[in-house]
Amino acid sequence: MINEDRVAPGTGFGTHGHRDMEIISYVLDGELAHRDSMGNGSVIRPGDVQRMSAGSGVRHSEFNHAQDRTTHFLQIWIEPNVTGIAPSYEEKRFSEADKQGRLRLVASPDGADGSVRIHQDARMYVSRLAPGQSLSAELAAGRLGYLHLVSGAVTVNGESLAGGDAAKVRDESRLAISAEGDSELLLFDLPPAR
């Protein structure tokens, strides 16, 4: 699941609980303060990827302390392949240059390439493309893809997407992605459906 939230200045989400879920937060604009029952407290900004494995149970809050700026962020929930584990937290920063014109791995089951580690056979990539820029992604046999276009306009294997659109991909070994405008996207490489 991908929730797209805009948090008004001086507001947020009070303390609430989660269990057995991999929760990835990705800020697009503004800042989001995080506090949780594990003792973590941080402020995530554009370029930061935060992962919270809820496991056996965690409580947390998220708040926009700015008085004059809305925070825009995506929160992704991925069902884990293990349940009842101890909750854990991780946060990493990825520069704009690191995402420009390429698929930058930001979440994976093994923490490859400096990504945050999730408890699922899934990989999450982010990319920013300038108008006319292209890239391709390979999907292994049987794997599924999910592309979420955060902003801009792209074509994916000839299909046009606008900001907020998504494409579910199956039975494709290669995705050809071309930007028609300044664009930001998330690409998920997922295991076969159960």
CSV table of C-alpha atoms in Angstrom, one decimal:
chain,number,residue,atom,x,y,z
A,1,MET,CA,0.0,0.0,0.0
A,2,ILE,CA,1.2,3.5,-0.7
A,3,ASN,CA,-0.4,6.4,1.3
A,4,GLU,CA,0.2,9.9,-0.1
A,5,ASP,CA,-0.2,12.4,2.7
A,6,ARG,CA,0.0,16.1,3.0
A,7,VAL,CA,0.4,17.2,6.6
A,8,ALA,CA,-0.6,20.8,7.4
A,9,PRO,CA,1.7,23.1,9.4
A,10,GLY,CA,1.6,22.4,13.1
A,11,THR,CA,-0.4,19.1,12.7
A,12,GLY,CA,0.4,15.4,12.4
A,13,PHE,CA,-0.6,11.9,13.5
A,14,GLY,CA,-0.7,11.3,17.2
A,15,THR,CA,0.7,8.2,18.9
A,16,HIS,CA,-0.7,5.0,17.3
A,17,GLY,CA,0.3,1.4,17.0
A,18,HIS,CA,1.3,-1.0,14.2
A,19,ARG,CA,2.2,-4.8,14.2
A,20,ASP,CA,3.8,-7.0,11.6
A,21,MET,CA,4.3,-4.5,8.9
A,22,GLU,CA,7.3,-3.0,7.1
A,23,ILE,CA,6.7,0.7,7.0
A,24,ILE,CA,8.8,2.9,4.7
A,25,SER,CA,8.4,6.7,4.8
A,26,TYR,CA,9.7,8.9,1.9
A,27,VAL,CA,9.4,12.7,2.3
A,28,LEU,CA,8.8,14.6,-0.9
A,29,ASP,CA,8.6,18.2,0.5
A,30,GLY,CA,8.9,19.6,4.0
A,31,GLU,CA,10.0,17.8,7.2
A,32,LEU,CA,8.4,15.1,9.3
A,33,ALA,CA,9.3,14.5,13.0
A,34,HIS,CA,9.1,10.9,14.1
A,35,ARG,CA,9.0,9.5,17.7
A,36,ASP,CA,8.5,5.9,18.6
A,37,SER,CA,8.2,3.5,21.5
A,38,MET,CA,11.7,2.1,20.7
A,39,GLY,CA,13.2,5.4,21.8
A,40,ASN,CA,13.9,6.7,18.2
A,41,GLY,CA,13.3,10.4,17.5
A,42,SER,CA,14.3,12.0,14.2
A,43,VAL,CA,13.3,14.5,11.5
A,44,ILE,CA,13.1,13.1,8.0
A,45,ARG,CA,13.5,15.4,5.0
A,46,PRO,CA,13.5,15.0,1.2
A,47,GLY,CA,16.1,12.4,0.3
A,48,ASP,CA,15.6,10.4,3.5
A,49,VAL,CA,14.2,6.9,3.5
A,50,GLN,CA,12.9,5.7,6.9
A,51,ARG,CA,12.1,2.0,7.6
A,52,MET,CA,10.3,0.9,10.7
A,53,SER,CA,9.7,-2.9,11.1
A,54,ALA,CA,6.7,-3.0,13.4
A,55,GLY,CA,7.1,-6.7,14.3
A,56,SER,CA,5.5,-7.7,17.6
A,57,GLY,CA,4.3,-4.1,18.1
A,58,VAL,CA,5.4,-0.5,18.1
A,59,ARG,CA,3.8,2.8,18.8
A,60,HIS,CA,4.9,6.0,17.0
A,61,SER,CA,3.8,9.5,16.1
A,62,GLU,CA,4.6,11.8,13.1
A,63,PHE,CA,4.3,15.6,13.2
A,64,ASN,CA,5.0,18.6,11.0
A,65,HIS,CA,6.4,21.2,13.3
A,66,ALA,CA,6.7,23.9,10.6
A,67,GLN,CA,4.3,26.8,11.0
A,68,ASP,CA,4.3,27.8,7.4
A,69,ARG,CA,5.0,24.8,5.2
A,70,THR,CA,3.0,21.6,4.4
A,71,THR,CA,4.8,18.3,4.5
A,72,HIS,CA,4.2,16.0,1.6
A,73,PHE,CA,5.3,12.4,2.0
A,74,LEU,CA,4.6,8.8,0.9
A,75,GLN,CA,4.3,6.0,3.4
A,76,ILE,CA,4.6,2.5,2.0
A,77,TRP,CA,3.4,-0.6,3.8
A,78,ILE,CA,4.9,-4.0,2.8
A,79,GLU,CA,3.7,-7.2,4.4
A,80,PRO,CA,6.7,-8.9,6.0
A,81,ASN,CA,7.7,-12.5,5.4
A,82,VAL,CA,8.2,-13.0,9.1
A,83,THR,CA,5.9,-12.1,12.0
A,84,GLY,CA,6.3,-11.4,15.7
A,85,ILE,CA,9.9,-10.2,15.4
A,86,ALA,CA,11.3,-7.5,17.6
A,87,PRO,CA,10.5,-4.1,16.2
A,88,SER,CA,13.4,-2.1,14.6
A,89,TYR,CA,14.1,1.2,12.9
A,90,GLU,CA,16.5,2.4,10.2
A,91,GLU,CA,17.0,5.6,8.3
A,92,LYS,CA,19.3,6.5,5.4
A,93,ARG,CA,19.8,9.5,3.2
A,94,PHE,CA,20.1,9.4,-0.6
A,95,SER,CA,21.2,12.5,-2.5
A,96,GLU,CA,19.4,13.9,-5.5
A,97,ALA,CA,22.5,13.2,-7.6
A,98,ASP,CA,22.4,9.5,-6.6
A,99,LYS,CA,18.8,9.2,-8.0
A,100,GLN,CA,19.2,11.3,-11.1
A,101,GLY,CA,18.9,9.3,-14.3
A,102,ARG,CA,19.2,5.9,-12.6
A,103,LEU,CA,17.3,3.5,-10.5
A,104,ARG,CA,18.7,3.9,-6.9
A,105,LEU,CA,18.1,0.9,-4.6
A,106,VAL,CA,16.7,2.3,-1.3
A,107,ALA,CA,15.1,-0.8,0.3
A,108,SER,CA,16.0,-4.5,0.0
A,109,PRO,CA,16.0,-7.7,2.0
A,110,ASP,CA,19.8,-7.7,2.4
A,111,GLY,CA,20.6,-4.0,2.7
A,112,ALA,CA,22.5,-4.1,-0.6
A,113,ASP,CA,24.1,-1.0,-2.0
A,114,GLY,CA,23.5,0.9,1.3
A,115,SER,CA,19.7,0.5,1.2
A,116,VAL,CA,17.5,0.1,4.3
A,117,ARG,CA,16.8,-3.6,5.1
A,118,ILE,CA,13.2,-4.9,4.9
A,119,HIS,CA,11.8,-8.3,5.9
A,120,GLN,CA,10.5,-9.3,2.5
A,121,ASP,CA,11.8,-10.5,-0.9
A,122,ALA,CA,11.2,-7.1,-2.4
A,123,ARG,CA,13.3,-4.2,-3.6
A,124,MET,CA,12.3,-0.5,-3.8
A,125,TYR,CA,14.1,1.9,-6.2
A,126,VAL,CA,13.7,5.6,-6.7
A,127,SER,CA,14.6,7.7,-9.7
A,128,ARG,CA,14.5,11.3,-10.9
A,129,LEU,CA,14.5,11.8,-14.7
A,130,ALA,CA,14.9,15.0,-16.7
A,131,PRO,CA,12.8,15.5,-19.9
A,132,GLY,CA,14.0,13.1,-22.6
A,133,GLN,CA,16.0,10.9,-20.2
A,134,SER,CA,15.4,7.2,-20.3
A,135,LEU,CA,16.4,4.1,-18.4
A,136,SER,CA,15.5,0.4,-18.3
A,137,ALA,CA,14.8,-2.1,-15.6
A,138,GLU,CA,15.1,-5.9,-15.7
A,139,LEU,CA,12.6,-8.2,-14.0
A,140,ALA,CA,13.6,-11.8,-13.4
A,141,ALA,CA,11.3,-14.5,-14.6
A,142,GLY,CA,8.2,-14.7,-12.5
A,143,ARG,CA,8.9,-11.4,-10.7
A,144,LEU,CA,6.2,-8.7,-10.5
A,145,GLY,CA,6.8,-5.0,-10.9
A,146,TYR,CA,4.9,-2.0,-9.6
A,147,LEU,CA,5.8,1.5,-10.8
A,148,HIS,CA,4.4,4.5,-9.0
A,149,LEU,CA,4.9,7.9,-10.7
A,150,VAL,CA,5.3,10.4,-8.0
A,151,SER,CA,5.4,13.4,-10.3
A,152,GLY,CA,5.9,14.3,-14.0
A,153,ALA,CA,5.1,12.3,-17.1
A,154,VAL,CA,6.7,9.1,-18.4
A,155,THR,CA,6.1,6.3,-20.8
A,156,VAL,CA,6.6,2.7,-19.6
A,157,ASN,CA,6.9,0.1,-22.4
A,158,GLY,CA,4.9,2.6,-24.6
A,159,GLU,CA,2.2,3.3,-22.0
A,160,SER,CA,1.8,6.9,-20.8
A,161,LEU,CA,1.7,7.7,-17.1
A,162,ALA,CA,1.1,11.1,-15.4
A,163,GLY,CA,1.9,12.1,-11.8
A,164,GLY,CA,0.0,9.9,-9.3
A,165,ASP,CA,-0.5,7.1,-11.8
A,166,ALA,CA,0.9,3.6,-11.3
A,167,ALA,CA,1.6,0.5,-13.5
A,168,LYS,CA,1.3,-3.1,-12.3
A,169,VAL,CA,3.7,-5.2,-14.3
A,170,ARG,CA,3.7,-9.0,-14.9
A,171,ASP,CA,5.1,-11.2,-17.6
A,172,GLU,CA,7.6,-8.6,-18.7
A,173,SER,CA,11.3,-9.1,-18.5
A,174,ARG,CA,12.3,-5.5,-19.2
A,175,LEU,CA,10.8,-2.1,-18.5
A,176,ALA,CA,11.7,0.8,-20.8
A,177,ILE,CA,11.0,4.1,-19.0
A,178,SER,CA,11.2,7.5,-20.8
A,179,ALA,CA,10.5,10.9,-19.2
A,180,GLU,CA,8.4,13.4,-21.0
A,181,GLY,CA,8.9,16.0,-18.2
A,182,ASP,CA,10.8,16.3,-15.0
A,183,SER,CA,9.7,13.1,-13.2
A,184,GLU,CA,10.2,11.2,-10.0
A,185,LEU,CA,9.2,7.5,-9.6
A,186,LEU,CA,9.3,4.5,-7.3
A,187,LEU,CA,9.8,1.1,-8.8
A,188,PHE,CA,9.1,-2.1,-6.7
A,189,ASP,CA,10.6,-5.5,-7.8
A,190,LEU,CA,8.2,-8.0,-6.1
A,191,PRO,CA,8.0,-11.7,-5.6
A,192,PRO,CA,5.3,-13.7,-7.4
A,193,ALA,CA,1.8,-13.4,-6.0
A,194,ARG,CA,0.9,-16.1,-3.5
